[in-house]
Amino acid sequence: VVTMPASSGGGASVLEMLNLLEQVDLAAQGAGSAAGLHAMAEAIKLAWADRARYAGDPAFVAVPARALASKDYAAQRFMLFSPQRVLDATTLAAGDPLPYESPSTTHFSVIDAEGNAVSNTFTLGSDFGAGVMAEGTGFLLGNLIGNFSLQAQRDMATDPARTTSNVVGTGRRPVSSMSPTLLLRDGKVRMVTGSPGGNTIPGTVMQTIVDVVDFGMNIAEATSQPRIHQDMRNGELQVERGLSPDTLALLRGLGHRIETGETIGSTQILMVGEDGVEGAADPRRPGAEAVAQ
């Protein structure tokens, strides 16, 4: 479905309505049926409440268009739907699509005709970063101040002698998960890789390298391999879909608490071989492409 971008608000609403209605078997209900029309009316209400809250000029406000068009977000919003009653359109509140918005970090890998290589991860830290553009360049400045540890600040306030690392201070740079990586063999570039994905980035890059070096996969196989991420906040082991149920059962038997959900990372890999350079663009995010020029 190709439709109007964020500036109209209507295009995102169309996609949100369609995603909401995927939860209902409209074909079985039949055209013109009360059940079908009820579902469509409720979908319009839910999408319109979000449009009223979030639609605007993306040059001035951060419109979560990708999140509003997310199937996962629609499934969460659809929990308000009931086939037996109507939602009150006059009091219906907007949802919270921001957790479903795609992260803002991007990555690209480049090898030129002379063998020079670049692995570049770029992040603004948040929508529109610091909200400041370098004059005459079109480049927005990042805002990673949120990456400083608030807990470290609190610890220092109560115990000034306590050793802390990632605390905000003059001239300090916050920690980042960005991990652009080159692999060399005999002093020559063999592999260029990297990924967006916040805290999942280091583990994603590690798994990519292990898949190629230890498991002997080509970069296309390594890109499509299901990934994992260990969440340190709640202790859950996040896994992508595609792992064997038997494997998951064994992991649970070891004590892992498994959470299957969103995709992890979006690697962009180049590999230098005997016959030239191979590229593998991760399909986990839209717009990725491997190109020879």
C-alpha positions as a Python dict, from the first residue, in 0.01 Angstrom:
ca = {
    (1, 'V'): (0, 0, 0),
    (2, 'V'): (160, 326, -113),
    (3, 'T'): (-7, 637, 25),
    (4, 'M'): (50, 994, 142),
    (5, 'P'): (343, 1061, 379),
    (6, 'A'): (337, 1198, 731),
    (7, 'S'): (259, 1557, 633),
    (8, 'S'): (-97, 1470, 533),
    (9, 'G'): (-192, 1256, 831),
    (10, 'G'): (-443, 1081, 610),
    (11, 'G'): (-206, 825, 468),
    (12, 'A'): (-97, 702, 809),
    (13, 'S'): (-462, 686, 911),
    (14, 'V'): (-548, 468, 611),
    (15, 'L'): (-269, 226, 700),
    (16, 'E'): (-366, 221, 1067),
    (17, 'M'): (-730, 147, 979),
    (18, 'L'): (-628, -136, 747),
    (19, 'N'): (-401, -283, 1013),
    (20, 'L'): (-682, -262, 1269),
    (21, 'L'): (-923, -437, 1033),
    (22, 'E'): (-676, -719, 972),
    (23, 'Q'): (-783, -836, 1317),
    (24, 'V'): (-1136, -901, 1183),
    (25, 'D'): (-1256, -1152, 922),
    (26, 'L'): (-1445, -898, 713),
    (27, 'A'): (-1486, -1135, 418),
    (28, 'A'): (-1676, -1382, 636),
    (29, 'Q'): (-1900, -1105, 772),
    (30, 'G'): (-1993, -989, 423),
    (31, 'A'): (-2016, -652, 253),
    (32, 'G'): (-2276, -425, 409),
    (33, 'S'): (-2319, -639, 721),
    (34, 'A'): (-2373, -471, 1054),
    (35, 'A'): (-2073, -649, 1202),
    (36, 'G'): (-1847, -536, 919),
    (37, 'L'): (-1966, -177, 927),
    (38, 'H'): (-1929, -172, 1306),
    (39, 'A'): (-1568, -285, 1277),
    (40, 'M'): (-1494, -22, 1012),
    (41, 'A'): (-1657, 253, 1218),
    (42, 'E'): (-1451, 161, 1524),
    (43, 'A'): (-1132, 150, 1316),
    (44, 'I'): (-1205, 503, 1192),
    (45, 'K'): (-1253, 623, 1550),
    (46, 'L'): (-929, 470, 1674),
    (47, 'A'): (-723, 602, 1381),
    (48, 'W'): (-882, 947, 1396),
    (49, 'A'): (-808, 983, 1767),
    (50, 'D'): (-441, 917, 1687),
    (51, 'R'): (-449, 1152, 1388),
    (52, 'A'): (-588, 1436, 1599),
    (53, 'R'): (-310, 1388, 1851),
    (54, 'Y'): (-5, 1323, 1633),
    (55, 'A'): (-55, 1455, 1277),
    (56, 'G'): (130, 1775, 1188),
    (57, 'D'): (404, 1926, 976),
    (58, 'P'): (705, 1694, 1018),
    (59, 'A'): (935, 1994, 967),
    (60, 'F'): (818, 2123, 1305),
    (61, 'V'): (692, 1822, 1501),
    (62, 'A'): (805, 1460, 1531),
    (63, 'V'): (525, 1265, 1363),
    (64, 'P'): (545, 894, 1458),
    (65, 'A'): (423, 791, 1112),
    (66, 'R'): (604, 458, 1104),
    (67, 'A'): (461, 366, 1443),
    (68, 'L'): (108, 468, 1345),
    (69, 'A'): (139, 237, 1045),
    (70, 'S'): (281, -47, 1258),
    (71, 'K'): (89, -374, 1271),
    (72, 'D'): (205, -431, 1627),
    (73, 'Y'): (67, -92, 1731),
    (74, 'A'): (-264, -165, 1557),
    (75, 'A'): (-290, -496, 1742),
    (76, 'Q'): (-239, -311, 2071),
    (77, 'R'): (-502, -48, 1983),
    (78, 'F'): (-746, -316, 1869),
    (79, 'M'): (-768, -439, 2227),
    (80, 'L'): (-1018, -154, 2279),
    (81, 'F'): (-1249, -297, 2014),
    (82, 'S'): (-1562, -492, 2108),
    (83, 'P'): (-1810, -650, 1863),
    (84, 'Q'): (-2090, -589, 2117),
    (85, 'R'): (-2046, -220, 2200),
    (86, 'V'): (-1928, 108, 2054),
    (87, 'L'): (-1644, 334, 2159),
    (88, 'D'): (-1740, 688, 2255),
    (89, 'A'): (-1587, 896, 1977),
    (90, 'T'): (-1617, 1217, 2179),
    (91, 'T'): (-1400, 1094, 2466),
    (92, 'L'): (-1176, 841, 2290),
    (93, 'A'): (-811, 915, 2370),
    (94, 'A'): (-516, 868, 2141),
    (95, 'G'): (-289, 571, 2195),
    (96, 'D'): (84, 576, 2255),
    (97, 'P'): (256, 482, 1929),
    (98, 'L'): (603, 601, 2030),
    (99, 'P'): (719, 259, 2161),
    (100, 'Y'): (643, 125, 1812),
    (101, 'E'): (840, 393, 1628),
    (102, 'S'): (1150, 275, 1446),
    (103, 'P'): (1477, 373, 1616),
    (104, 'S'): (1654, 666, 1454),
    (105, 'T'): (2001, 512, 1423),
    (106, 'T'): (2126, 416, 1075),
    (107, 'H'): (2429, 230, 947),
    (108, 'F'): (2608, 194, 614),
    (109, 'S'): (2916, 3, 502),
    (110, 'V'): (3127, 106, 202),
    (111, 'I'): (3427, -37, 15),
    (112, 'D'): (3558, 157, -283),
    (113, 'A'): (3739, 36, -595),
    (114, 'E'): (4077, 80, -425),
    (115, 'G'): (3981, -124, -121),
    (116, 'N'): (3929, 166, 119),
    (117, 'A'): (3656, 75, 369),
    (118, 'V'): (3417, 269, 590),
    (119, 'S'): (3181, 133, 855),
    (120, 'N'): (2957, 421, 963),
    (121, 'T'): (2687, 422, 1230),
    (122, 'F'): (2497, 749, 1264),
    (123, 'T'): (2246, 842, 1533),
    (124, 'L'): (2062, 1152, 1644),
    (125, 'G'): (1963, 993, 1973),
    (126, 'S'): (1602, 1103, 1934),
    (127, 'D'): (1368, 1244, 1671),
    (128, 'F'): (1541, 1551, 1523),
    (129, 'G'): (1825, 1507, 1775),
    (130, 'A'): (1908, 1830, 1955),
    (131, 'G'): (1671, 2018, 1726),
    (132, 'V'): (1966, 2215, 1588),
    (133, 'M'): (2085, 2211, 1227),
    (134, 'A'): (2441, 2302, 1130),
    (135, 'E'): (2391, 2613, 918),
    (136, 'G'): (2417, 2556, 546),
    (137, 'T'): (2468, 2180, 574),
    (138, 'G'): (2128, 2018, 629),
    (139, 'F'): (2282, 1805, 908),
    (140, 'L'): (2103, 1781, 1241),
    (141, 'L'): (2309, 1765, 1559),
    (142, 'G'): (2261, 1464, 1783),
    (143, 'N'): (2128, 1455, 2136),
    (144, 'L'): (2267, 1171, 2345),
    (145, 'I'): (2252, 1341, 2685),
    (146, 'G'): (1991, 1083, 2782),
    (147, 'N'): (2263, 820, 2755),
    (148, 'F'): (2428, 953, 3068),
    (149, 'S'): (2335, 753, 3376),
    (150, 'L'): (2082, 925, 3601),
    (151, 'Q'): (2144, 657, 3863),
    (152, 'A'): (2513, 745, 3863),
    (153, 'Q'): (2423, 1107, 3936),
    (154, 'R'): (2205, 998, 4227),
    (155, 'D'): (2478, 773, 4362),
    (156, 'M'): (2729, 1059, 4356),
    (157, 'A'): (2487, 1289, 4534),
    (158, 'T'): (2452, 1046, 4823),
    (159, 'D'): (2812, 921, 4822),
    (160, 'P'): (3061, 1162, 4657),
    (161, 'A'): (3343, 911, 4698),
    (162, 'R'): (3164, 647, 4494),
    (163, 'T'): (3336, 568, 4165),
    (164, 'T'): (3112, 624, 3865),
    (165, 'S'): (3187, 636, 3495),
    (166, 'N'): (2896, 748, 3280),
    (167, 'V'): (2801, 1068, 3461),
    (168, 'V'): (2714, 1397, 3296),
    (169, 'G'): (2981, 1663, 3319),
    (170, 'T'): (3159, 1939, 3132),
    (171, 'G'): (3339, 1801, 2828),
    (172, 'R'): (3217, 1445, 2889),
    (173, 'R'): (3075, 1230, 2613),
    (174, 'P'): (2794, 986, 2696),
    (175, 'V'): (2827, 615, 2631),
    (176, 'S'): (2690, 481, 2305),
    (177, 'S'): (2609, 135, 2176),
    (178, 'M'): (2722, 218, 1822),
    (179, 'S'): (2964, -50, 1702),
    (180, 'P'): (3082, 4, 1343),
    (181, 'T'): (3332, -275, 1283),
    (182, 'L'): (3595, -385, 1032),
    (183, 'L'): (3750, -731, 1017),
    (184, 'L'): (4100, -753, 872),
    (185, 'R'): (4307, -1052, 766),
    (186, 'D'): (4680, -1011, 699),
    (187, 'G'): (4634, -636, 721),
    (188, 'K'): (4366, -624, 452),
    (189, 'V'): (3995, -555, 492),
    (190, 'R'): (3795, -876, 488),
    (191, 'M'): (3456, -771, 627),
    (192, 'V'): (3273, -447, 704),
    (193, 'T'): (2970, -458, 930),
    (194, 'G'): (2755, -262, 1173),
    (195, 'S'): (2396, -210, 1276),
    (196, 'P'): (2144, 26, 1431),
    (197, 'G'): (1935, -92, 1724),
    (198, 'G'): (2031, 86, 2046),
    (199, 'N'): (2142, -153, 2318),
    (200, 'T'): (2106, -448, 2080),
    (201, 'I'): (2385, -323, 1852),
    (202, 'P'): (2694, -482, 2014),
    (203, 'G'): (2530, -824, 2040),
    (204, 'T'): (2400, -802, 1685),
    (205, 'V'): (2746, -724, 1546),
    (206, 'M'): (2897, -1003, 1758),
    (207, 'Q'): (2648, -1259, 1630),
    (208, 'T'): (2713, -1154, 1272),
    (209, 'I'): (3087, -1205, 1313),
    (210, 'V'): (3042, -1541, 1489),
    (211, 'D'): (2803, -1662, 1218),
    (212, 'V'): (3061, -1586, 948),
    (213, 'V'): (3388, -1670, 1123),
    (214, 'D'): (3289, -1958, 1352),
    (215, 'F'): (2989, -2109, 1175),
    (216, 'G'): (3116, -2060, 820),
    (217, 'M'): (2806, -1881, 691),
    (218, 'N'): (2813, -1645, 398),
    (219, 'I'): (2699, -1292, 477),
    (220, 'A'): (2349, -1348, 338),
    (221, 'E'): (2303, -1646, 570),
    (222, 'A'): (2445, -1451, 863),
    (223, 'T'): (2208, -1162, 792),
    (224, 'S'): (1897, -1382, 791),
    (225, 'Q'): (1994, -1588, 1097),
    (226, 'P'): (1753, -1531, 1393),
    (227, 'R'): (1911, -1310, 1658),
    (228, 'I'): (1895, -1282, 2035),
    (229, 'H'): (1940, -997, 2282),
    (230, 'Q'): (1979, -1019, 2657),
    (231, 'D'): (1776, -745, 2827),
    (232, 'M'): (1967, -641, 3138),
    (233, 'R'): (1677, -442, 3281),
    (234, 'N'): (1427, -725, 3323),
    (235, 'G'): (1648, -1029, 3268),
    (236, 'E'): (1453, -1153, 2967),
    (237, 'L'): (1624, -1315, 2671),
    (238, 'Q'): (1472, -1155, 2363),
    (239, 'V'): (1464, -1382, 2058),
    (240, 'E'): (1354, -1328, 1704),
    (241, 'R'): (1102, -1559, 1543),
    (242, 'G'): (1252, -1852, 1360),
    (243, 'L'): (1436, -2035, 1636),
    (244, 'S'): (1337, -2399, 1683),
    (245, 'P'): (1077, -2466, 1954),
    (246, 'D'): (1308, -2741, 2080),
    (247, 'T'): (1591, -2487, 2116),
    (248, 'L'): (1364, -2250, 2307),
    (249, 'A'): (1254, -2532, 2537),
    (250, 'L'): (1616, -2617, 2614),
    (251, 'L'): (1695, -2252, 2686),
    (252, 'R'): (1398, -2230, 2922),
    (253, 'G'): (1524, -2546, 3091),
    (254, 'L'): (1850, -2365, 3159),
    (255, 'G'): (1659, -2087, 3331),
    (256, 'H'): (1620, -1833, 3051),
    (257, 'R'): (1301, -1629, 3046),
    (258, 'I'): (1221, -1605, 2676),
    (259, 'E'): (1049, -1310, 2511),
    (260, 'T'): (971, -1339, 2139),
    (261, 'G'): (891, -1012, 1972),
    (262, 'E'): (1045, -739, 1762),
    (263, 'T'): (1328, -783, 1516),
    (264, 'I'): (1680, -716, 1643),
    (265, 'G'): (1919, -490, 1455),
    (266, 'S'): (1956, -429, 1083),
    (267, 'T'): (2309, -515, 969),
    (268, 'Q'): (2471, -390, 650),
    (269, 'I'): (2761, -621, 564),
    (270, 'L'): (3030, -626, 298),
    (271, 'M'): (3269, -917, 247),
    (272, 'V'): (3584, -910, 38),
    (273, 'G'): (3636, -1242, -141),
    (274, 'E'): (3846, -1387, -418),
    (275, 'D'): (3602, -1267, -683),
    (276, 'G'): (3541, -919, -548),
    (277, 'V'): (3311, -763, -289),
    (278, 'E'): (2982, -915, -180),
    (279, 'G'): (2708, -718, -4),
    (280, 'A'): (2415, -819, 215),
    (281, 'A'): (2151, -564, 319),
    (282, 'D'): (1932, -660, 613),
    (283, 'P'): (1559, -677, 524),
    (284, 'R'): (1453, -617, 886),
    (285, 'R'): (1410, -248, 810),
    (286, 'P'): (1269, -93, 493),
    (287, 'G'): (1493, 94, 251),
    (288, 'A'): (1802, -126, 292),
    (289, 'E'): (1992, -213, -22),
    (290, 'A'): (2329, -352, -133),
    (291, 'V'): (2453, -166, -442),
    (292, 'A'): (2761, -196, -664),
    (293, 'Q'): (2869, 126, -834),
}
